[in-house]
Structure formats: structure tokens, C-alpha cells
Amino acid sequence: MLITMYYNDHEPAHFHVRYGAQKATIDIEASDLLDGALSARALALIGEWTNLHRLELLDNWRRARRHEHLSSIAPLD
């Protein structure tokens, strides 16, 4: 699974996910699917990971908006 956040992206705070051929955009605050599609299993894993790392994701969103270096976030075990 590949998680990406872009420096010049639009609100709301979100990140992009690639899981095989699947692509989606996930809202950080609500863990909701904004765009694209993921299998139920992938969406559940992303939701769990987002809930565990919400504060880190929001910090990275703020960093990205200021064009600062993003911090690494641990994967789901």
C-alpha cells in the first residue's frame, strides 16, 4: 500500500492511497473515502491506520501546506 500527500493539494486535509490497481483519496478527519475506490479490506485497513495516526497525518498536512519536510509515519502492524 502506498500513501501519498501532496504539497499543493486542496482542502479538506486528505491523503492518496494506491493498493495494487486501486486508487483512492481519504479524508484525514473523518477517515472517509473522498474519491476513488478500495476493496472493503483495504478500506478497513486504511481506516484503522488513519485512526491510529490522525494527529501525525494532520501535522504532515500542515507541514505540506507550508512546504516543509514531511515526517514518516509507521505502517500498520
PDB file of C-alpha atoms in Angstrom, residues 6-70:
ATOM      1  CA  TYR A   6       0.980  16.431  -1.993  1.00  0.00           C
ATOM      2  CA  TYR A   7       2.279  19.897  -1.123  1.00  0.00           C
ATOM      3  CA  ASN A   8      -0.135  21.910  -3.266  1.00  0.00           C
ATOM      4  CA  ASP A   9      -3.267  19.823  -2.719  1.00  0.00           C
ATOM      5  CA  HIS A  10      -6.742  21.176  -1.952  1.00  0.00           C
ATOM      6  CA  GLU A  11      -8.786  21.078   1.262  1.00  0.00           C
ATOM      7  CA  PRO A  12     -10.055  19.114   3.119  1.00  0.00           C
ATOM      8  CA  ALA A  13      -6.981  17.537   4.701  1.00  0.00           C
ATOM      9  CA  HIS A  14      -6.510  14.195   2.943  1.00  0.00           C
ATOM     10  CA  PHE A  15      -4.057  11.688   1.525  1.00  0.00           C
ATOM     11  CA  HIS A  16      -3.934   9.461  -1.541  1.00  0.00           C
ATOM     12  CA  VAL A  17      -3.771   5.667  -1.428  1.00  0.00           C
ATOM     13  CA  ARG A  18      -2.649   3.128  -4.027  1.00  0.00           C
ATOM     14  CA  TYR A  19      -3.279  -0.525  -3.339  1.00  0.00           C
ATOM     15  CA  GLY A  20      -2.452  -2.587  -6.397  1.00  0.00           C
ATOM     16  CA  ALA A  21      -4.591  -1.148  -9.196  1.00  0.00           C
ATOM     17  CA  GLN A  22      -6.932   0.550  -6.710  1.00  0.00           C
ATOM     18  CA  LYS A  23      -6.669   4.295  -6.044  1.00  0.00           C
ATOM     19  CA  ALA A  24      -8.487   6.466  -3.526  1.00  0.00           C
ATOM     20  CA  THR A  25      -8.410   9.744  -1.638  1.00  0.00           C
ATOM     21  CA  ILE A  26      -9.091   9.584   2.114  1.00  0.00           C
ATOM     22  CA  ASP A  27     -10.275  12.417   4.376  1.00  0.00           C
ATOM     23  CA  ILE A  28      -7.997  12.549   7.433  1.00  0.00           C
ATOM     24  CA  GLU A  29     -10.524  13.932   9.937  1.00  0.00           C
ATOM     25  CA  ALA A  30     -13.365  11.508   9.159  1.00  0.00           C
ATOM     26  CA  SER A  31     -11.399   8.592   7.634  1.00  0.00           C
ATOM     27  CA  ASP A  32     -13.930   8.787   4.780  1.00  0.00           C
ATOM     28  CA  LEU A  33     -13.411   7.891   1.144  1.00  0.00           C
ATOM     29  CA  LEU A  34     -13.442  11.182  -0.815  1.00  0.00           C
ATOM     30  CA  ASP A  35     -12.705   9.817  -4.273  1.00  0.00           C
ATOM     31  CA  GLY A  36     -11.830   6.565  -5.988  1.00  0.00           C
ATOM     32  CA  ALA A  37     -12.485   3.055  -4.753  1.00  0.00           C
ATOM     33  CA  LEU A  38     -10.856   0.494  -2.469  1.00  0.00           C
ATOM     34  CA  SER A  39     -11.843  -3.041  -1.572  1.00  0.00           C
ATOM     35  CA  ALA A  40     -13.604  -3.412   1.768  1.00  0.00           C
ATOM     36  CA  ARG A  41     -10.466  -4.991   3.263  1.00  0.00           C
ATOM     37  CA  ALA A  42      -8.164  -2.189   2.059  1.00  0.00           C
ATOM     38  CA  LEU A  43     -10.610   0.475   3.224  1.00  0.00           C
ATOM     39  CA  ALA A  44     -10.810  -1.143   6.675  1.00  0.00           C
ATOM     40  CA  LEU A  45      -7.002  -1.245   6.961  1.00  0.00           C
ATOM     41  CA  ILE A  46      -6.698   2.384   5.876  1.00  0.00           C
ATOM     42  CA  GLY A  47      -9.431   3.406   8.325  1.00  0.00           C
ATOM     43  CA  GLU A  48      -7.639   1.659  11.196  1.00  0.00           C
ATOM     44  CA  TRP A  49      -4.274   3.192  10.237  1.00  0.00           C
ATOM     45  CA  THR A  50      -5.816   6.665   9.873  1.00  0.00           C
ATOM     46  CA  ASN A  51      -7.454   6.439  13.296  1.00  0.00           C
ATOM     47  CA  LEU A  52      -4.148   5.421  14.897  1.00  0.00           C
ATOM     48  CA  HIS A  53      -2.134   8.166  13.192  1.00  0.00           C
ATOM     49  CA  ARG A  54      -4.637  11.014  12.734  1.00  0.00           C
ATOM     50  CA  LEU A  55      -2.568  13.579  14.653  1.00  0.00           C
ATOM     51  CA  GLU A  56       0.584  12.705  12.701  1.00  0.00           C
ATOM     52  CA  LEU A  57      -1.330  12.886   9.419  1.00  0.00           C
ATOM     53  CA  LEU A  58      -2.768  16.295  10.296  1.00  0.00           C
ATOM     54  CA  ASP A  59       0.702  17.500  11.311  1.00  0.00           C
ATOM     55  CA  ASN A  60       2.048  16.336   7.934  1.00  0.00           C
ATOM     56  CA  TRP A  61      -0.861  18.085   6.175  1.00  0.00           C
ATOM     57  CA  ARG A  62       0.115  21.355   7.891  1.00  0.00           C
ATOM     58  CA  ARG A  63       3.771  20.770   7.020  1.00  0.00           C
ATOM     59  CA  ALA A  64       2.875  20.137   3.384  1.00  0.00           C
ATOM     60  CA  ARG A  65       0.865  23.371   3.219  1.00  0.00           C
ATOM     61  CA  ARG A  66       3.998  25.215   4.455  1.00  0.00           C
ATOM     62  CA  HIS A  67       6.238  23.284   2.005  1.00  0.00           C
ATOM     63  CA  GLU A  68       8.139  21.653   4.871  1.00  0.00           C
ATOM     64  CA  HIS A  69       9.609  18.171   5.018  1.00  0.00           C
ATOM     65  CA  LEU A  70       7.003  15.536   5.946  1.00  0.00           C
TER      66      LEU A  70
END
